[in-house]
C-alpha cells in the first residue's frame, strides 16, 4: 500500500485553542515526543502563522524566533514546518529569519480564492532551497473549478504540493473525494488535506482523501485546535495503519506524544459544541461565535440564525462588521413577519 | 428521502460514564428537553439496563422504578425505552414492573452470539403488547453469517427490529455497510445501528448504515457514554438532515437539549483517549482499561500489548481473570526473547 506523509500542526493550529500562549517549554516537550514517534513534519508558530502575533490576532507568549530555535533543537529526524499567510507574514521580517533558523518546509497559505498573494513568498522560499507547499484555506467557499484554478496558480509559483483546508469543518467525505479527484486531475504535484471536526467527520474525510489519491494529511494530537478541533492525529494514524497505509510513525510512541499533549499543552481536549455544529453546517469561521452571540443578544434573534445567514452571504474572516448588519436584518424581518 | 428513527440512550449508556449516578432530577430535565426536541425514543436506566444495579456492576443512584416514573412523566410525545439484558434483568422482578410503569419499547440485548437467552424476555414483552427490538452487542466479535443467524433468532422470537452495536467502537464504515447489507438480506424486520467513537468513526459509520438501508440509529447527546462515547446525537442529526434524511427532530431544540446534557448530566464530554484507540483497534471492552493497567504494571509489560493480545484471544466482559494470564504470558515471552 502507499505511504501517507503526515504533517502535524499541533503546535501551530493548537495555539489557536490557547490564545497563542504555548510556551517554549511546551514546544520543546512536544517536539521531542513527536520526533521520537517518527512524525515526519512538525509545524510550529502562532495560530495564524509566523509574523501573525499582534494585538488584533492575539500576541504569542513565545516569539517566532524563540519557538523556531527550540523546535529546531528538539527535532532530530522530523522536518520543521511553518505556516505563512502573506499579509501577516512579510518576507524580510518573518520569512528570512525563519529560514535562517532552520525551517525545512514553508507552507504558504491564502484564502481559497486569493492564491495570487502567495507568489512572492513561495518564490522566495524556493529560492532559498526550502520545500514549499501551497495551502488553500476555507476551501469549501470556492466552487471546485475555482479551487483547482487557484491551486494551479500556486503550482505555477513553485509550490511542490497543494494542501486544501476544510477550515470550518464543513465537508462530508464525498465533498473531499470530489475535490481531491479534481485537484489531482488539474495538478502535477501531490495533494494534501487538512480537516476539522465540526461535523464529526475529520477522520472519515481524511480517509476519503487518501482513497481518492491524496498523499499528505494534517492531524493534531487529540485534535488540538480551535473549536471542534482538527483531525485527531493518533486516531488518524491508527486507522491508516489498519487500512494498510504506511506512515513511518510508531503508533505507541505517537499515543505517548498525544498523552503528553493532553497533559502538558491543552486546557481542554476539543469536543464538538452546538456552536461548532452550526459553524460547520453554515461554513462560517468558528471564531465568529462570540461576536455572533453578542449581536444576537443585542437584536433579540437566535445566534444560530445569524450563523446560517452569514453562511448564505459567504462572509469570511475580516468581515466581522457584517455580523451586526445580519442580526439587525433578521430582527427587522422577524418583526415584519410578526406585524 | 427516507425517514430515520432516532433512539436516544443518553440516560442509559450515559449512565456508564457517571458510574450510574444519574439522578431523578437529571432524568426529568433531559427527558423534558428531548421531548421538546421531538426525539422519538428516549431510553433510560442503569448502564447495563433495568435490573442491573448491583454491587458488582455498580449501584444506580436512582432506582429503576423511580427513573421510569420520572421519565414517563416528562415524555409527552417521545416513546420510553429500556435496555434489557436477560441475566441482569428478570421478567418477574424487572420487566413486569417496567411495563406496568408505562415503558413503550423494550430492547432485549445479548452478546452477539447469545441470542438464545433473549427468547423469553422478547416473548413476554410482545405478550404485553409492547414494541420489542432485539439488540446484538459487541457485534464485531461474530463473523457476519453468525451475526445474521443470531439476528434471525431474535426475529423468530418476535423482535420487531434488530439493532447491532459496535460496542468497542471497532468498525470502519465499510464494516458497517457489509453488516447492514447482510442483515437486511437475512431479515424481514428493520435494521438499526448503535455506534461508539473509539476510532472517530461513529457518525461516519452511522451514515454508512443508513446508506446501506438501516432505518434506526442510536445517538447520545454529546456522545454521553463510557470511554470515547457513543455517536454524538446532535452531530448525527445535523448530518442526516444535510444529506436529506428526515428525523422529525427540531435541530435547534436538539442543540438546546445537548447543551443541557453537557451542563447538567456530564462530568466531562467524552473524548478519544489513547486507551480508547487501543480498545477500538483491538475490539476489547473499554472497561478493561483499569485492570489491564494494573496487570501490565505488575508484570512489567506494555498495557497496549495486553489489550491487543486480549483482542486476539477474543476475550469478553466477564473474563477479567484472563487479563492476568495474558500479562504474565507476555512477560514470560519477552524474557524468553531477551534471554
XYZ file of C-alpha atoms in Angstrom:
678
model
C 0.000 0.000 0.000
C 1.020 3.579 -0.406
C 2.759 5.799 2.077
C 0.996 8.837 3.502
C 3.058 11.824 4.603
C 1.789 13.098 7.943
C 2.210 16.739 8.877
C 1.475 17.697 12.476
C 0.378 21.300 13.168
C -0.435 20.688 16.878
C 1.993 23.434 17.901
C 0.521 25.879 15.374
C -3.230 25.191 14.991
C -3.325 24.154 18.655
C -2.030 27.597 19.538
C -5.462 28.963 18.500
C -7.048 26.915 21.292
C -4.862 28.518 23.968
C -4.910 32.075 22.548
C -1.344 31.601 21.256
C 0.039 31.069 24.757
C 2.131 27.939 24.065
C 5.488 28.312 25.797
C 8.994 27.346 24.733
C 8.995 24.541 27.323
C 5.771 23.103 25.904
C 7.120 23.318 22.370
C 10.304 21.553 23.447
C 8.444 18.734 25.206
C 6.042 18.035 22.361
C 8.708 18.311 19.642
C 10.855 15.740 21.444
C 7.899 13.338 21.768
C 6.768 13.860 18.167
C 10.297 13.323 16.933
C 10.587 10.088 18.934
C 7.339 8.875 17.363
C 8.691 9.435 13.862
C 6.223 12.144 12.833
C 7.716 13.387 9.546
C 6.748 17.088 9.742
C 6.093 19.238 12.810
C 4.667 22.705 12.262
C 5.048 25.417 14.910
C 4.024 29.036 15.383
C 1.260 31.465 16.110
C -2.135 30.044 15.131
C -2.176 32.302 12.095
C 1.432 31.504 11.251
C 4.745 33.305 11.524
C 4.525 37.072 11.865
C 0.887 36.966 12.985
C 1.457 37.791 16.640
C -0.331 41.117 17.104
C -2.820 42.895 19.305
C -5.590 42.199 16.798
C -4.942 38.468 16.300
C -3.521 37.815 19.746
C 0.048 38.071 20.906
C 2.178 34.918 21.105
C 3.567 34.010 24.519
C 6.635 32.652 22.726
C 8.049 34.811 19.905
C 8.576 33.161 16.500
C 12.362 33.237 16.775
C 12.364 31.511 20.154
C 9.803 28.932 19.115
C 11.712 28.049 15.964
C 15.010 27.796 17.859
C 13.524 25.440 20.459
C 11.686 23.352 17.886
C 14.771 23.056 15.696
C 16.791 21.927 18.697
C 14.325 19.144 19.581
C 13.507 17.862 16.101
C 16.274 15.436 15.139
C 14.537 13.441 12.431
C 11.372 15.439 11.810
C 11.217 18.313 9.368
C 10.363 21.713 10.851
C 7.441 23.426 9.133
C 5.846 26.859 9.304
C 2.509 28.305 8.217
C 2.887 31.553 6.294
C -0.038 33.829 5.402
C 1.222 36.689 3.218
C -0.061 39.900 4.771
C 0.551 38.631 8.289
C 3.986 37.329 7.311
C 6.380 39.537 5.378
C 9.402 38.133 3.599
C 12.022 40.380 5.168
C 10.709 40.487 8.726
C 9.449 36.910 9.058
C 10.431 34.545 6.282
C 14.130 35.421 6.094
C 14.810 34.823 9.804
C 12.606 31.698 9.877
C 14.561 30.104 7.069
C 17.821 31.237 8.672
C 16.625 29.466 11.842
C 16.479 26.157 10.003
C 12.906 25.775 8.793
C 12.688 22.850 6.320
C 9.180 23.301 4.979
C 7.385 26.555 4.212
C 3.614 26.213 3.829
C 2.336 29.379 2.169
C -1.394 29.848 2.703
C -4.183 32.069 1.446
C -7.959 32.185 1.421
C -9.161 29.751 -1.246
C -9.710 32.457 -3.853
C -6.595 34.538 -3.192
C -3.683 32.398 -4.331
C -2.224 35.453 -6.075
C -0.916 36.809 -2.772
C 1.322 33.755 -2.284
C 3.531 34.165 -5.357
C 6.389 36.149 -3.832
C 6.538 34.135 -0.617
C 6.542 30.827 -2.475
C 9.195 32.170 -4.813
C 11.429 33.354 -2.004
C 11.259 30.084 -0.075
C 12.029 28.109 -3.237
C 14.950 30.430 -3.994
C 16.327 29.630 -0.532
C 16.060 25.930 -1.381
C 13.351 25.038 1.102
C 10.448 22.691 0.458
C 7.296 24.715 -0.231
C 3.632 23.756 -0.110
C 0.717 25.897 -1.212
C -2.242 25.892 1.176
C -5.810 26.937 0.313
C -7.841 27.793 3.429
C -11.663 27.787 3.790
C -11.652 25.700 0.625
C -15.402 24.952 0.809
C -16.060 28.580 -0.189
C -14.705 28.133 -3.710
C -16.561 26.192 -6.400
C -14.450 23.171 -7.336
C -13.198 24.578 -10.683
C -12.110 27.789 -8.938
C -10.311 25.779 -6.260
C -8.413 23.909 -8.965
C -7.556 27.148 -10.760
C -6.212 28.704 -7.546
C -4.248 25.547 -6.824
C -2.754 25.670 -10.301
C -1.568 29.206 -9.611
C 0.275 28.004 -6.521
C 1.809 25.181 -8.535
C 2.925 27.674 -11.169
C 4.595 29.810 -8.463
C 6.647 26.807 -7.423
C 4.602 25.019 -4.755
C 5.714 21.384 -4.548
C 2.436 20.157 -3.030
C -1.046 21.572 -2.535
C -2.938 21.232 0.734
C -6.606 22.235 0.889
C -8.132 23.009 4.246
C -11.635 22.340 5.489
C -11.271 25.296 7.860
C -14.896 25.291 9.034
C -15.232 21.521 9.234
C -17.967 21.708 6.612
C -17.152 18.757 4.373
C -18.609 15.291 4.261
C -16.465 12.502 2.772
C -17.949 12.780 -0.736
C -17.077 16.508 -0.802
C -13.463 15.643 -0.058
C -13.369 12.866 -2.640
C -14.678 15.219 -5.325
C -12.070 17.888 -4.545
C -9.115 15.519 -4.341
C -10.076 13.988 -7.669
C -10.422 17.408 -9.300
C -7.155 18.672 -7.843
C -5.287 15.547 -8.900
C -6.646 15.896 -12.420
C -5.636 19.561 -12.574
C -2.226 19.421 -10.885
C 1.041 17.581 -11.337
C 2.063 17.961 -7.669
C 0.920 15.888 -4.643
C -2.345 16.801 -2.918
C -2.924 17.030 0.826
C -5.923 17.513 3.102
C -6.332 19.340 6.410
C -9.569 18.554 8.256
C -11.600 19.993 11.107
C -14.082 18.027 13.164
C -17.186 20.231 13.408
C -19.409 17.532 11.901
C -17.517 14.609 13.453
C -16.100 13.726 10.039
C -12.436 14.753 10.241
C -11.028 11.208 10.275
C -13.541 9.874 7.744
C -12.838 12.856 5.479
C -9.086 12.247 5.707
C -9.551 8.604 4.781
C -11.730 9.683 1.844
C -8.884 11.999 0.799
C -6.218 9.288 0.692
C -8.559 6.860 -1.010
C -9.027 9.484 -3.722
C -5.264 9.788 -4.059
C -4.162 12.465 -1.588
C -0.762 11.631 -0.114
C -0.370 14.284 2.593
C -2.598 14.563 5.681
C -2.561 17.009 8.567
C -3.557 15.954 12.065
C -3.143 17.305 15.595
C -2.629 15.410 18.832
C -6.103 14.957 20.449
C -7.344 17.248 17.672
C -5.676 20.204 19.445
C -7.075 23.247 17.651
C -9.796 25.882 17.836
C -13.463 24.990 18.320
C -14.240 21.367 17.478
C -10.563 20.833 16.736
C -8.583 19.330 13.893
C -8.348 15.756 12.675
C -7.184 13.766 15.718
C -3.705 12.656 14.676
C -3.319 9.468 16.689
C -6.776 8.239 15.654
C -5.986 9.030 12.033
C -2.682 7.139 12.106
C -4.290 4.138 13.847
C -6.980 3.966 11.168
C -4.490 4.489 8.310
C -2.332 1.628 9.595
C -5.381 -0.611 9.984
C -6.284 0.110 6.359
C -2.772 -0.793 5.256
C -1.372 2.673 4.610
C 2.147 3.336 5.846
C 3.185 6.466 7.725
C 6.561 5.556 9.221
C 5.124 6.521 12.613
C 5.395 4.312 15.719
C 1.809 4.122 16.994
C 2.684 3.503 20.653
C 5.099 6.436 20.732
C 2.507 8.574 18.945
C -0.035 7.682 21.645
C 2.586 8.706 24.218
C 3.064 12.037 22.437
C -0.703 12.584 22.379
C -0.933 11.791 26.094
C 1.823 14.329 26.712
C -0.007 16.905 24.598
C -3.214 16.382 26.551
C -1.418 16.733 29.883
C 1.083 19.445 29.074
C -0.308 21.610 26.241
C -4.066 21.687 26.466
C -6.595 23.263 28.789
C -9.336 21.008 27.440
C -9.462 18.372 24.732
C -11.599 19.751 21.872
C -15.159 18.481 21.708
C -17.999 19.298 19.315
C -20.190 22.021 20.850
C -23.525 23.137 19.471
C -21.840 26.241 18.083
C -19.251 24.049 16.338
C -22.032 22.161 14.598
C -23.750 25.334 13.413
C -20.412 26.712 12.279
C -19.684 23.509 10.356
C -23.119 23.359 8.734
C -23.117 27.035 7.757
C -19.474 27.011 6.691
C -18.730 30.103 8.760
C -15.496 30.690 10.653
C -15.899 29.278 14.228
C -14.152 32.279 15.755
C -17.253 34.331 14.907
C -19.187 32.701 17.731
C -18.552 35.352 20.394
C -19.443 38.419 18.256
C -22.415 36.488 16.852
C -23.680 35.763 20.364
C -23.285 39.425 21.301
C -25.098 40.698 18.208
C -27.885 38.127 18.563
C -28.483 39.213 22.136
C -28.474 42.885 21.165
C -31.113 42.384 18.458
C -33.095 39.598 20.138
C -32.517 36.993 17.435
C -31.278 33.393 17.509
C -27.475 33.282 17.116
C -27.847 30.146 15.028
C -29.990 32.039 12.516
C -27.238 34.655 12.364
C -24.654 31.955 11.597
C -26.726 30.440 8.809
C -27.390 33.865 7.273
C -23.663 34.702 7.440
C -23.076 31.426 5.634
C -25.587 32.323 2.925
C -23.827 35.669 2.480
C -20.470 33.861 2.250
C -18.903 36.007 4.950
C -15.218 35.466 5.722
C -12.792 36.439 8.478
C -12.239 40.189 8.412
C -15.912 40.900 7.692
C -16.968 40.949 11.351
C -18.894 44.191 10.731
C -21.442 42.209 8.720
C -22.474 40.302 11.861
C -24.304 43.337 13.257
C -25.920 44.001 9.896
C -27.177 40.414 9.621
C -28.511 40.342 13.187
C -30.288 43.650 12.646
C -31.776 42.474 9.319
C -33.059 39.284 10.933
C -34.635 41.259 13.775
C -36.356 43.598 11.317
C -37.590 40.698 9.220
C -38.957 38.835 12.232
C -40.806 41.971 13.404
C -42.199 42.430 9.910
C -43.447 38.856 9.917
C -44.971 39.282 13.360
C -46.777 42.526 12.355
C -35.730 10.825 1.141
C -36.386 8.238 3.796
C -37.104 8.798 7.462
C -34.642 7.592 10.086
C -35.945 6.641 13.516
C -33.661 8.069 16.184
C -33.361 6.354 19.554
C -31.547 8.267 22.301
C -29.883 6.217 25.062
C -28.163 9.240 26.705
C -29.856 8.444 30.018
C -28.851 4.778 29.820
C -25.469 4.490 28.061
C -24.503 7.853 29.562
C -25.064 6.367 32.993
C -21.908 4.265 32.403
C -19.893 7.482 32.209
C -21.042 8.619 35.652
C -20.957 5.204 37.350
C -24.769 5.009 37.186
C -25.193 8.100 39.373
C -27.761 9.956 37.218
C -30.460 11.382 39.490
C -34.204 11.685 39.062
C -33.832 15.450 38.623
C -31.317 14.978 35.817
C -33.550 12.419 34.129
C -36.522 14.788 34.378
C -34.616 17.732 32.923
C -33.171 15.820 29.964
C -36.428 13.980 29.186
C -38.300 17.291 29.028
C -35.686 18.767 26.671
C -35.525 15.649 24.485
C -39.310 15.536 24.290
C -39.424 19.206 23.262
C -36.907 18.479 20.509
C -39.074 15.709 19.111
C -36.685 12.830 19.758
C -38.847 9.782 19.025
C -37.417 7.332 21.591
C -35.672 8.055 24.897
C -34.026 5.154 26.693
C -33.352 5.319 30.432
C -31.807 3.102 33.103
C -28.667 1.660 34.591
C -25.869 1.480 32.010
C -26.406 -2.272 31.755
C -30.172 -1.898 31.626
C -33.041 -2.493 34.008
C -32.285 -4.798 36.920
C -28.509 -4.362 36.546
C -27.947 -2.168 39.591
C -25.694 -4.267 41.828
C -22.508 -4.185 43.832
C -20.626 -5.882 41.002
C -21.855 -3.666 38.130
C -22.336 -0.523 40.206
C -25.398 0.590 42.083
C -27.755 3.112 40.489
C -28.273 6.385 42.334
C -31.850 6.364 41.065
C -33.715 3.035 41.259
C -35.350 1.703 38.074
C -38.878 2.333 39.318
C -38.177 5.961 40.175
C -36.321 6.625 36.943
C -39.117 5.136 34.843
C -41.761 7.090 36.744
C -39.941 10.387 36.251
C -39.131 9.684 32.589
C -42.714 8.669 31.861
C -43.959 11.864 33.460
C -41.701 14.072 31.303
C -42.024 12.283 27.963
C -45.231 13.541 26.353
C -44.546 12.693 22.727
C -41.446 10.505 22.932
C -41.614 6.776 23.471
C -39.965 5.484 26.654
C -37.456 2.720 26.024
C -35.471 0.340 28.225
C -32.408 -1.842 27.673
C -32.896 -5.380 28.951
C -30.093 -7.912 29.263
C -31.545 -11.259 30.334
C -29.491 -12.446 33.294
C -29.256 -8.951 34.733
C -32.968 -8.374 34.123
C -35.511 -10.984 35.169
C -39.042 -10.958 33.860
C -40.839 -11.005 37.208
C -38.621 -8.652 39.145
C -37.750 -6.150 36.386
C -39.749 -6.462 33.180
C -43.222 -6.736 34.731
C -42.939 -3.512 36.784
C -41.177 -1.656 33.953
C -44.017 -2.395 31.567
C -46.541 -1.579 34.276
C -44.752 1.776 34.649
C -45.522 2.627 31.031
C -42.467 1.564 29.016
C -43.308 1.684 25.293
C -40.260 -0.014 23.813
C -38.353 -2.981 25.223
C -34.911 -3.504 23.703
C -33.763 -7.003 24.638
C -29.998 -7.390 24.285
C -27.404 -10.136 24.369
C -23.791 -10.708 23.407
C -23.674 -11.176 19.637
C -23.541 -14.977 19.847
C -26.081 -15.487 22.624
C -29.429 -14.525 21.142
C -30.924 -17.675 22.691
C -31.121 -16.005 26.085
C -33.486 -13.315 24.779
C -36.388 -15.583 23.765
C -38.440 -15.440 26.963
C -37.951 -11.718 27.525
C -38.869 -10.849 23.949
C -41.882 -13.154 24.186
C -43.094 -11.608 27.429
C -42.814 -8.016 26.186
C -44.655 -8.911 22.983
C -47.350 -10.651 25.006
C -47.806 -7.409 26.957
C -48.256 -5.596 23.650
C -45.087 -3.503 23.806
C -42.787 -2.764 20.897
C -39.713 -5.017 21.077
C -36.316 -4.743 19.448
C -33.556 -7.336 19.535
C -30.084 -5.944 20.214
C -26.801 -7.724 19.463
C -23.918 -6.271 21.485
C -20.173 -6.479 20.672
C -21.285 -7.402 17.165
C -17.755 -7.230 15.718
C -16.950 -10.468 17.552
C -19.257 -12.559 15.400
C -18.446 -13.468 11.787
C -21.093 -11.861 9.577
C -23.034 -15.093 8.861
C -23.193 -15.837 12.602
C -24.434 -12.315 13.290
C -27.200 -12.806 10.754
C -28.127 -16.186 12.229
C -28.355 -14.725 15.744
C -30.402 -11.826 14.420
C -32.773 -14.270 12.733
C -33.277 -15.989 16.076
C -34.329 -12.693 17.637
C -36.700 -12.091 14.734
C -38.186 -15.557 15.228
C -38.761 -14.791 18.941
C -40.826 -11.777 17.947
C -38.355 -8.867 17.757
C -39.804 -6.149 15.515
C -36.427 -4.610 14.683
C -32.774 -5.627 15.055
C -30.121 -3.232 16.337
C -26.452 -4.252 16.167
C -23.995 -2.496 18.420
C -20.390 -1.570 17.749
C -19.741 -1.769 21.485
C -15.954 -1.360 21.224
C -16.025 1.268 18.502
C -14.119 -1.117 16.253
C -15.868 -0.679 12.915
C -14.929 1.394 9.922
C -17.744 2.435 7.529
C -17.235 -0.493 5.145
C -17.631 -2.941 8.063
C -20.977 -1.382 8.883
C -22.115 -1.385 5.265
C -21.306 -5.102 4.952
C -23.254 -5.994 8.101
C -26.307 -3.876 7.313
C -26.481 -5.424 3.847
C -26.176 -8.951 5.223
C -28.758 -8.315 7.947
C -31.209 -6.766 5.526
C -30.820 -9.751 3.208
C -31.379 -12.199 6.079
C -34.188 -10.448 7.945
C -37.664 -9.140 7.208
C -37.594 -6.570 10.061
C -35.929 -3.111 10.125
C -32.225 -2.878 10.980
C -30.621 -0.355 13.337
C -27.071 0.605 14.281
C -25.556 1.763 17.582
C -22.068 3.221 17.273
C -19.175 4.115 19.542
C -16.496 6.637 18.704
C -13.192 4.950 19.621
C -11.830 5.379 16.101
C -13.554 8.711 15.449
C -15.943 6.963 13.062
C -19.257 6.885 14.939
C -21.019 9.469 12.764
C -19.485 8.195 9.512
C -20.413 4.616 10.465
C -23.997 5.653 11.206
C -24.250 7.364 7.825
C -22.851 4.236 6.181
C -25.555 2.257 7.992
C -28.471 4.333 6.680
C -26.993 4.425 3.214
C -26.970 0.627 3.301
C -30.611 0.642 4.338
C -30.649 0.786 8.140
C -33.614 2.850 9.378
C -32.917 3.095 13.117
C -29.919 4.885 14.644
C -28.858 5.366 18.240
C -27.081 8.507 19.380
C -26.348 10.224 22.692
C -26.189 13.944 23.469
C -22.503 14.991 23.203
C -21.770 11.270 22.807
C -22.520 10.807 26.527
C -21.307 7.274 27.249
C -18.339 5.299 28.547
C -14.816 5.810 27.204
C -14.744 7.515 23.807
C -18.527 7.788 23.963
C -21.364 6.961 21.617
C -22.367 8.501 18.308
C -22.895 12.197 19.074
C -26.639 12.593 18.560
C -26.848 16.256 17.591
C -23.982 15.908 15.101
C -25.627 12.819 13.636
C -28.991 14.548 13.208
C -27.354 17.634 11.661
C -25.544 15.453 9.123
C -28.623 13.323 8.408
C -30.689 16.445 7.700
C -27.964 17.855 5.477
C -27.993 14.617 3.489
C -31.754 14.851 3.076
C -32.839 12.227 5.599
C -35.774 13.120 7.835
C -35.874 12.521 11.585
C -38.795 14.657 12.765
C -36.378 16.310 15.207
C -36.058 20.095 15.604
C -32.320 20.723 15.286
C -32.219 23.918 17.361
C -34.135 22.297 20.212
C -31.895 19.246 19.942
C -28.847 21.507 20.285
C -30.519 23.028 23.360
C -31.049 19.543 24.808
C -27.395 18.660 24.145
C -26.269 21.893 25.829
C -28.415 20.987 28.820
C -26.929 17.474 28.877
C -23.399 18.856 28.847
C -24.150 21.279 31.677
C -26.428 19.180 33.840
C -25.614 15.497 33.267
C -21.947 15.146 32.436
C -18.717 15.473 34.341
C -16.748 15.655 31.106
C -17.695 15.426 27.450
C -16.274 12.152 26.093
C -13.062 12.426 24.082
C -10.903 9.789 22.405
C -8.071 8.816 24.757
C -5.123 6.639 23.795
C -6.732 3.746 25.670
C -9.952 4.271 23.688
C -7.995 3.925 20.463
C -6.283 0.715 21.559
C -9.618 -0.640 22.777
C -11.235 0.208 19.441
C -8.411 -1.303 17.379
C -8.229 -4.479 19.455
C -12.009 -4.791 19.771
C -11.748 -5.259 23.534
C -14.248 -3.856 26.041
C -13.043 -0.352 27.102
C -13.922 -1.015 30.734
C -10.930 -3.401 30.862
C -8.523 -0.482 30.895
C -8.070 -0.234 34.662
C -7.436 -3.953 35.341
C -5.223 -4.060 32.242
C -3.132 -1.161 33.538
C -2.788 -2.872 36.925
C -1.775 -6.224 35.426
C 0.661 -4.597 32.989
C 2.358 -2.782 35.842
C 2.552 -5.947 37.933
C 4.246 -7.922 35.147
C 6.257 -5.066 33.631
C 4.650 -5.225 30.173
C 3.021 -2.619 27.931
C -0.727 -2.359 28.681
C -1.347 -1.818 24.965
C 0.244 -5.196 24.187
C -2.080 -6.725 26.768
C -5.095 -5.158 25.026
C -4.064 -6.432 21.605
C -3.436 -9.952 22.969
C -6.833 -9.925 24.715
C -8.321 -8.966 21.347
C -6.533 -11.857 19.624
C -7.934 -14.213 22.286
C -11.406 -12.735 21.746
C -11.910 -12.001 25.418
C -15.286 -10.631 26.512
C -16.707 -8.954 29.616
C -16.792 -11.443 32.472
C -13.392 -12.914 31.548
C -11.379 -10.392 33.563
C -9.304 -13.264 35.015
C -7.681 -13.706 31.610
C -6.075 -10.280 31.902
C -3.567 -11.516 34.486
C -2.875 -14.622 32.422
C -2.197 -12.584 29.283
C 0.043 -10.094 31.094
C 2.014 -12.926 32.676
C 2.357 -14.764 29.331
C 3.621 -11.596 27.644
C 6.161 -11.038 30.427
C 7.426 -14.613 30.122
C 7.650 -14.358 26.344
C 9.548 -11.073 26.490
C 12.037 -12.557 28.990
C 12.415 -15.597 26.754
C 13.184 -13.382 23.789
C 15.663 -11.350 25.800
C 17.463 -14.478 27.050
